[in-house]
């Protein structure tokens, strides 16, 4: 079977080999070395994956893709050991996030399994992301996140239903039920939800607000900066981040750090409060008239940073503008909102293309109020207004733009006209590409808040400093091992369930992240999201005997060398 | 003027010490001229450098003393030596091609030399122009770079440079090597004219005894770092007392006796890193006797002016007779 | 006259080299798998449909040759294209970083060369002495250590422990001078420069130093050096003469060093958080931001090639033996 495959596509194989040659050659210039190495790593993983398990034969080495981050390497060192008693061997292939996206998501080349960690972006607070995006059969298409090819009609129905269910109680039921399928079918081994660890200078500032999935320093949730209060005469706070923004144009970037930072300037219509509940932000309120009609009302007396008042005109303009230009970064908005109609000075009626339960959180919480008088004047010779430099961003958010020096700092000033007044006079965000320097700056007092994920060792070092405080916040982001249901033996449900029983989540979290996090109950939604987590689900019992029993019951055997053997046909 | 007293010089090399010069005693009166002759590698240049206190770091004065006007050069600190150099003793090196600074014009080199001894540029320029005329060069060459001059011009410029401060001693180390015959002639004529002028003493080094005979009143024949024979040029070459001088003399065409065939002394000079016992010339000497291989003959005075280092110096006249036979030198091969 | 002919021909060669380089780089970056929109896909931030739309907007859906024709056409008008990542004209992105890099690399290169040549001359002059052996080893030690490591040690010592210098960055976002010397212009940038420049010099100095030392040792044995000594030149004058004559190798090397300085030093920039070309170069490659990547490499290559040209032309002037036929 293998040989037919090979002789069937000599041209492709040839081409790929040749491309690898070229890449290797270029690698000599140090330019493309990582990419070339990665392509061959993935190809290697594919080869081991193509060695499919045959009935009655020993299980081949299982191909594993893992990102080349230290914690992931440690994870697989542990898992290789823990899974040994089942008589299986792993073939580990490391890659970057870049390869993950291009090879596994876009090209769908997942070997038997792959591990990944998903960050706690605000839109992922809605259960729709970790259910539909990751496990709906529709998302098995190229570029979809269901790259392990899980298909279950019953689950699909529940996932679709919860998405259009506007009644929160009913939706909760559907979401909880959908999770039971994931636990039962085991398309993924959800491991844990690692805490976000940030730190700040408590002698200089108080009023930090830890928010689920955001910590105290990420810009994802604008609420987290609102109550920060200076304790010394200096009224602005210096915050360090690994990244810098790339653009000041809010229509351009889909990248989460950049887009959320710009939304400090451009107020979104809604946002999340400390309990992760949706709350009005630029809006005063919203009203769901029916599943595809939503009335929204702007706060009275809203002013843009240039002093011009914001009205329903601007709201309508924003949605029309997005629909007209179909900004890729804002696809979820134009794909949901069909039209916007002015119904009063401050009110607009939105017509949706389909009913969408995450609408208030993920569409109104992502869309921002854009000033009509500025964006309608953008020159039309550009391919898209997303290419407009927008050097002086004017929004209506709690922070006004002051200055951005690329690679040096972004300076923001409090908008005293915002309905909720920041207690700081301003913020300076300093991009520092190195963790050690970030910690050093905080320790020396060159920065006031460290807004990037620390590990526990650094966290402990910082917490010994009496001026500094380390804050741990749970997140809905998660670490998982996705299993490929498109090939043996991971297509075997018993095999997947057996892996669950030999995966000690608590121990892994302890070893890798010093226990800083929440152990998964096996479902993709963190128990910390009480509204959506299913309390009836608990993590599978950790027991080698149980795992072997599950395998034995499904017809797996072990050969004389102790190697796991596939059930005979 | 210049006196070398029992001078020995050792080079320290990776493969051990090289005894380049051993026990050489020479003297040069003011206005006098002394020729140093000998085969390549016999230590002529080493002696020249020692006379100027210019030995490289790897060379060491292992014995004896070099005196300039009675002053022991080895006892002088570098700063004092620096003052003596070029004002009292100047040097025309073996290769003018490489001895001029390639990246500087001649003017710059005259000026730098002048500045080193406190002479101002203007004066240096003036002197340089005069000296260049003296060596029959156009003053315009001052603005040329060394590579822009012909070999003869370079050598003459070199001599002009050496005369900048009117030194009392000029050491010329094979100044005519690599020049064609006509140019050689010009340089020699120039040196002959300079010799004795203002009391200039000339230490002239060459392997060409004809040139030495023409330029120098006295000569010392060097072999393997030792003086074999020394004395007035006229007598040393007309009546050589040392077999090596006899061979050397026969190795050059003699215009007075054009019928004589040219011989070459068979064999090679000994390796100075491991000098043989006895007379250094013994292995190549056609008149060699057992005693020669055992005992080193001392340099003994045979007359007022002449000294020879040979066991058989008393039979010199007979040996000279036998040396006329070209076959003799071949036999020794 | 011969010189001008030579110069013209060498300049023409250089121009052709640069054009070929541009072509080569264009092809090279397009051989890397994935395009900039793939990066934007992220972990689900951008759906596949939106990625396709992005490709259209950025002209990446057109055949390669058409893209190239557009690129080449724009080049002729001095337009290096648009950055995919920043969505700004490439020059607007590259210029500030190039300036930052020059602020950092100018002192690094100048001090490295001056110190390297001085110490190399000194060591070469003292050839054979114990001090020379020790000196040569001392000079080579920092070169063998990664600049990253040197940077961290310097930071640990002078920034964390002694707190004499800032931890990184090019200037403090809001610096309020407190004393008269802090009010001096460039005080803030200068104190930010000290440690990265020191780290850069420690690593970059060894090469010119060793080159100069070797060249000097060779020159020292030239006949003209013996002659210079015979002429009674002072030791200082002799050493200067040796240095002048040993200058060509280090000059050639320096030209290359200066050229590469235009590309920044990525490790130095990362340790000291200096927003320069090195980081831009590495980031633009990993972000598949070809227009920026091409421009950064091109700037660096152009600097190297041009400086080489200048050195070639200067050779004849520095060493009159070299003629331009
Ligand atoms: N720098 C040095 N290091 C070691 N040995 C040397 C050095 N210079 C000269 N010698 C050795 O000393 C001996 C004498 O050399 P010197 O240059 O004085 O000879 P020379 O008579 O001038 O020869 P030539 O006619 O070739 O110039 C030779 O055996 C030579 O190999
Ligand atoms: Mg010689």
Coordinates of N, CA and C in Angstrom, one line a residue, chain A residues 281-380:
Chain A
X281 N -19.9 49.2 27.3 CA -18.6 50.0 27.4 C -18.9 51.3 26.7
X282 N -18.8 51.3 25.3 CA -19.2 52.5 24.6 C -20.7 52.6 24.6
X283 N -21.3 51.5 24.8 CA -22.8 51.5 24.8 C -23.3 51.8 26.2
X284 N -24.5 52.3 26.2 CA -25.2 52.4 27.5 C -25.9 51.1 27.8
X285 N -26.5 50.6 26.8 CA -27.2 49.3 26.9 C -27.4 48.7 25.6
X286 N -27.8 47.4 25.6 CA -28.3 46.8 24.3 C -29.5 46.0 24.6
X287 N -30.2 45.7 23.6 CA -31.5 45.0 23.7 C -31.7 44.0 22.6
X288 N -31.8 42.8 22.9 CA -32.0 41.8 21.9 C -33.4 41.7 21.6
X289 N -33.8 42.2 20.5 CA -35.2 42.3 20.1 C -35.7 40.9 19.6
X290 N -34.9 40.3 18.8 CA -35.1 38.9 18.5 C -33.7 38.4 18.0
X291 N -33.6 37.0 17.8 CA -32.3 36.5 17.6 C -31.4 37.2 16.6
X292 N -32.1 37.8 15.6 CA -31.3 38.5 14.6 C -31.5 40.0 14.5
X293 N -32.0 40.5 15.6 CA -32.2 42.0 15.7 C -31.7 42.5 17.0
X294 N -30.7 43.4 17.0 CA -30.3 43.9 18.3 C -30.3 45.4 18.3
X295 N -30.9 46.0 19.3 CA -30.9 47.5 19.4 C -29.7 47.9 20.3
X296 N -28.9 48.8 19.9 CA -27.9 49.3 20.8 C -28.0 50.8 21.0
X297 N -27.6 51.2 22.2 CA -27.7 52.6 22.6 C -26.4 53.1 23.1
X298 N -25.9 54.2 22.4 CA -24.6 54.8 22.8 C -24.8 55.6 24.1
X299 N -23.7 55.6 24.8 CA -23.8 56.5 26.0 C -24.0 58.0 25.6
X300 N -24.8 58.7 26.3 CA -24.9 60.1 26.0 C -23.6 60.8 26.4
X301 N -23.4 61.9 25.7 CA -22.3 62.8 26.1 C -20.9 62.1 25.7
X302 N -21.0 61.1 24.9 CA -19.7 60.4 24.5 C -19.0 61.4 23.6
X303 N -17.7 61.6 23.8 CA -16.9 62.5 23.0 C -15.7 61.7 22.4
X304 N -15.4 62.0 21.2 CA -14.1 61.5 20.7 C -13.0 62.3 21.2
X305 N -11.8 61.8 21.1 CA -10.6 62.4 21.7 C -10.3 63.8 21.1
X306 N -10.9 64.1 19.9 CA -10.7 65.4 19.4 C -11.8 66.3 19.8
X307 N -12.7 65.9 20.7 CA -13.7 66.7 21.2 C -15.0 66.7 20.5
X308 N -15.0 66.0 19.3 CA -16.3 65.9 18.6 C -17.2 64.9 19.3
X309 N -18.5 65.2 19.3 CA -19.4 64.2 20.0 C -19.6 63.0 19.1
X310 N -19.9 61.9 19.8 CA -20.1 60.6 19.1 C -21.6 60.4 19.1
X311 N -22.2 60.0 17.9 CA -23.6 59.8 17.8 C -23.9 58.5 17.1
X312 N -25.2 58.3 16.9 CA -25.6 57.1 16.2 C -25.0 57.1 14.8
X313 N -24.8 58.3 14.3 CA -24.2 58.4 12.9 C -22.8 57.6 12.9
X314 N -22.1 57.8 13.9 CA -20.8 57.1 13.9 C -20.9 55.6 14.1
X315 N -21.9 55.2 14.9 CA -22.1 53.8 15.1 C -22.5 53.1 13.7
X316 N -23.4 53.7 13.1 CA -23.9 53.2 11.8 C -22.7 53.2 10.8
X317 N -22.0 54.3 10.8 CA -20.8 54.4 9.9 C -19.8 53.3 10.1
X318 N -19.6 53.0 11.4 CA -18.6 52.0 11.7 C -19.0 50.7 11.1
X319 N -20.2 50.2 11.3 CA -20.6 48.9 10.8 C -20.7 49.0 9.2
X320 N -21.2 50.1 8.7 CA -21.2 50.2 7.2 C -19.8 50.1 6.6
X321 N -18.9 50.8 7.3 CA -17.5 50.9 6.8 C -16.9 49.5 6.8
X322 N -17.2 48.8 7.9 CA -16.6 47.4 8.0 C -17.2 46.5 6.9
X323 N -18.5 46.6 6.7 CA -19.2 45.8 5.7 C -18.7 46.1 4.3
X324 N -18.5 47.4 4.1 CA -18.1 47.8 2.8 C -16.7 47.4 2.4
X325 N -15.8 47.5 3.4 CA -14.3 47.2 3.1 C -13.9 45.8 3.5
X326 N -14.8 45.1 4.1 CA -14.6 43.7 4.5 C -13.1 43.5 5.0
X327 N -12.8 44.2 6.1 CA -11.4 44.1 6.6 C -11.2 42.7 7.1
X328 N -10.2 42.0 6.6 CA -10.0 40.6 7.0 C -9.9 40.5 8.6
X329 N -9.3 41.5 9.2 CA -9.1 41.3 10.7 C -10.5 41.4 11.4
X330 N -11.4 42.0 10.7 CA -12.7 42.2 11.3 C -13.8 41.2 10.7
X331 N -13.3 40.1 10.2 CA -14.3 39.3 9.4 C -15.4 38.8 10.3
X332 N -15.2 38.6 11.6 CA -16.3 38.1 12.4 C -17.4 39.2 12.5
X333 N -17.0 40.4 12.3 CA -18.1 41.5 12.4 C -18.9 41.5 11.1
X334 N -18.2 41.6 9.9 CA -19.0 41.7 8.7 C -19.7 40.3 8.4
X335 N -19.2 39.3 8.9 CA -19.9 38.0 8.7 C -21.1 37.9 9.6
X336 N -21.2 38.6 10.6 CA -22.4 38.5 11.5 C -23.4 39.7 11.3
X337 N -22.9 40.9 11.2 CA -23.8 42.0 11.1 C -24.2 42.3 9.6
X338 N -25.5 42.3 9.3 CA -25.9 42.5 8.0 C -26.0 44.0 7.7
X339 N -26.7 44.7 8.6 CA -26.9 46.1 8.4 C -27.1 46.9 9.7
X340 N -26.9 48.2 9.6 CA -27.1 49.0 10.8 C -28.0 50.2 10.4
X341 N -29.0 50.4 11.3 CA -30.0 51.5 10.9 C -30.1 52.5 12.1
X342 N -30.1 53.7 11.8 CA -30.2 54.7 12.9 C -31.7 54.8 13.3
X343 N -31.9 54.7 14.6 CA -33.3 54.7 15.1 C -33.5 55.9 16.1
X344 N -32.4 56.6 16.3 CA -32.5 57.8 17.2 C -31.2 58.4 17.3
X345 N -31.0 59.5 18.1 CA -29.8 60.2 18.2 C -28.6 59.3 18.6
X346 N -29.0 58.4 19.5 CA -27.9 57.5 20.1 C -28.2 56.0 19.8
X347 N -29.3 55.7 19.2 CA -29.6 54.3 19.0 C -29.5 53.8 17.6
X348 N -29.1 52.6 17.5 CA -29.0 52.0 16.2 C -29.5 50.6 16.2
X349 N -30.2 50.1 15.2 CA -30.7 48.7 15.1 C -29.8 47.9 14.2
X350 N -29.3 46.9 14.8 CA -28.4 46.0 14.0 C -29.2 44.8 13.5
X351 N -29.1 44.5 12.3 CA -29.7 43.2 11.7 C -28.6 42.2 11.5
X352 N -28.7 41.0 12.1 CA -27.7 40.0 12.0 C -28.0 39.0 10.9
X353 N -27.0 38.4 10.3 CA -27.2 37.4 9.3 C -27.8 36.2 9.9
X354 N -27.2 35.8 11.0 CA -27.7 34.6 11.8 C -27.8 34.9 13.2
X355 N -28.6 34.1 13.9 CA -28.6 34.3 15.4 C -27.2 33.9 15.9
X356 N -26.8 34.7 16.9 CA -25.4 34.4 17.4 C -25.4 34.7 18.9
X357 N -25.2 33.7 19.7 CA -25.2 33.9 21.1 C -24.0 34.7 21.6
X358 N -22.8 34.4 21.0 CA -21.6 35.2 21.4 C -21.6 36.6 20.9
X359 N -22.7 37.0 20.2 CA -22.7 38.3 19.6 C -22.3 39.5 20.5
X360 N -23.0 39.6 21.7 CA -22.7 40.7 22.5 C -21.3 40.7 23.0
X361 N -20.8 39.5 23.3 CA -19.4 39.4 23.8 C -18.4 39.6 22.7
X362 N -18.5 38.8 21.6 CA -17.4 38.7 20.7 C -17.6 39.6 19.5
X363 N -18.8 40.1 19.2 CA -18.9 41.0 18.1 C -18.9 42.5 18.6
X364 N -19.9 42.7 19.5 CA -19.9 44.0 20.1 C -18.7 44.3 21.0
X365 N -18.1 43.2 21.5 CA -16.9 43.4 22.3 C -15.6 43.5 21.5
X366 N -15.7 43.3 20.2 CA -14.5 43.4 19.3 C -14.7 44.6 18.4
X367 N -15.9 44.9 18.0 CA -16.1 46.1 17.2 C -15.9 47.3 18.1
X368 N -15.4 48.4 17.5 CA -15.1 49.6 18.2 C -15.8 50.8 17.5
X369 N -16.0 51.8 18.3 CA -16.6 53.0 17.7 C -15.6 53.8 16.9
X370 N -15.8 54.0 15.6 CA -14.8 54.7 14.8 C -15.5 56.1 14.4
X371 N -14.7 57.2 14.6 CA -15.3 58.5 14.2 C -15.5 58.6 12.7
X372 N -16.7 58.9 12.4 CA -17.1 59.0 11.0 C -16.3 60.1 10.3
X373 N -16.2 61.3 11.0 CA -15.6 62.4 10.3 C -14.1 62.2 10.0
X374 N -13.5 61.3 10.6 CA -12.1 61.0 10.3 C -12.0 59.9 9.2
X375 N -12.7 58.8 9.3 CA -12.5 57.7 8.4 C -13.2 57.9 7.1
X376 N -14.2 58.8 7.0 CA -14.8 59.0 5.7 C -13.9 59.9 4.9
X377 N -12.9 60.5 5.5 CA -12.0 61.4 4.8 C -10.7 60.7 4.4
X378 N -10.6 59.4 4.7 CA -9.4 58.6 4.3 C -9.3 58.6 2.8
X379 N -8.2 58.9 2.2 CA -8.0 59.0 0.8 C -8.4 57.7 0.1
X380 N -9.1 57.8 -1.0 CA -9.6 56.6 -1.7 C -8.6 55.9 -2.6

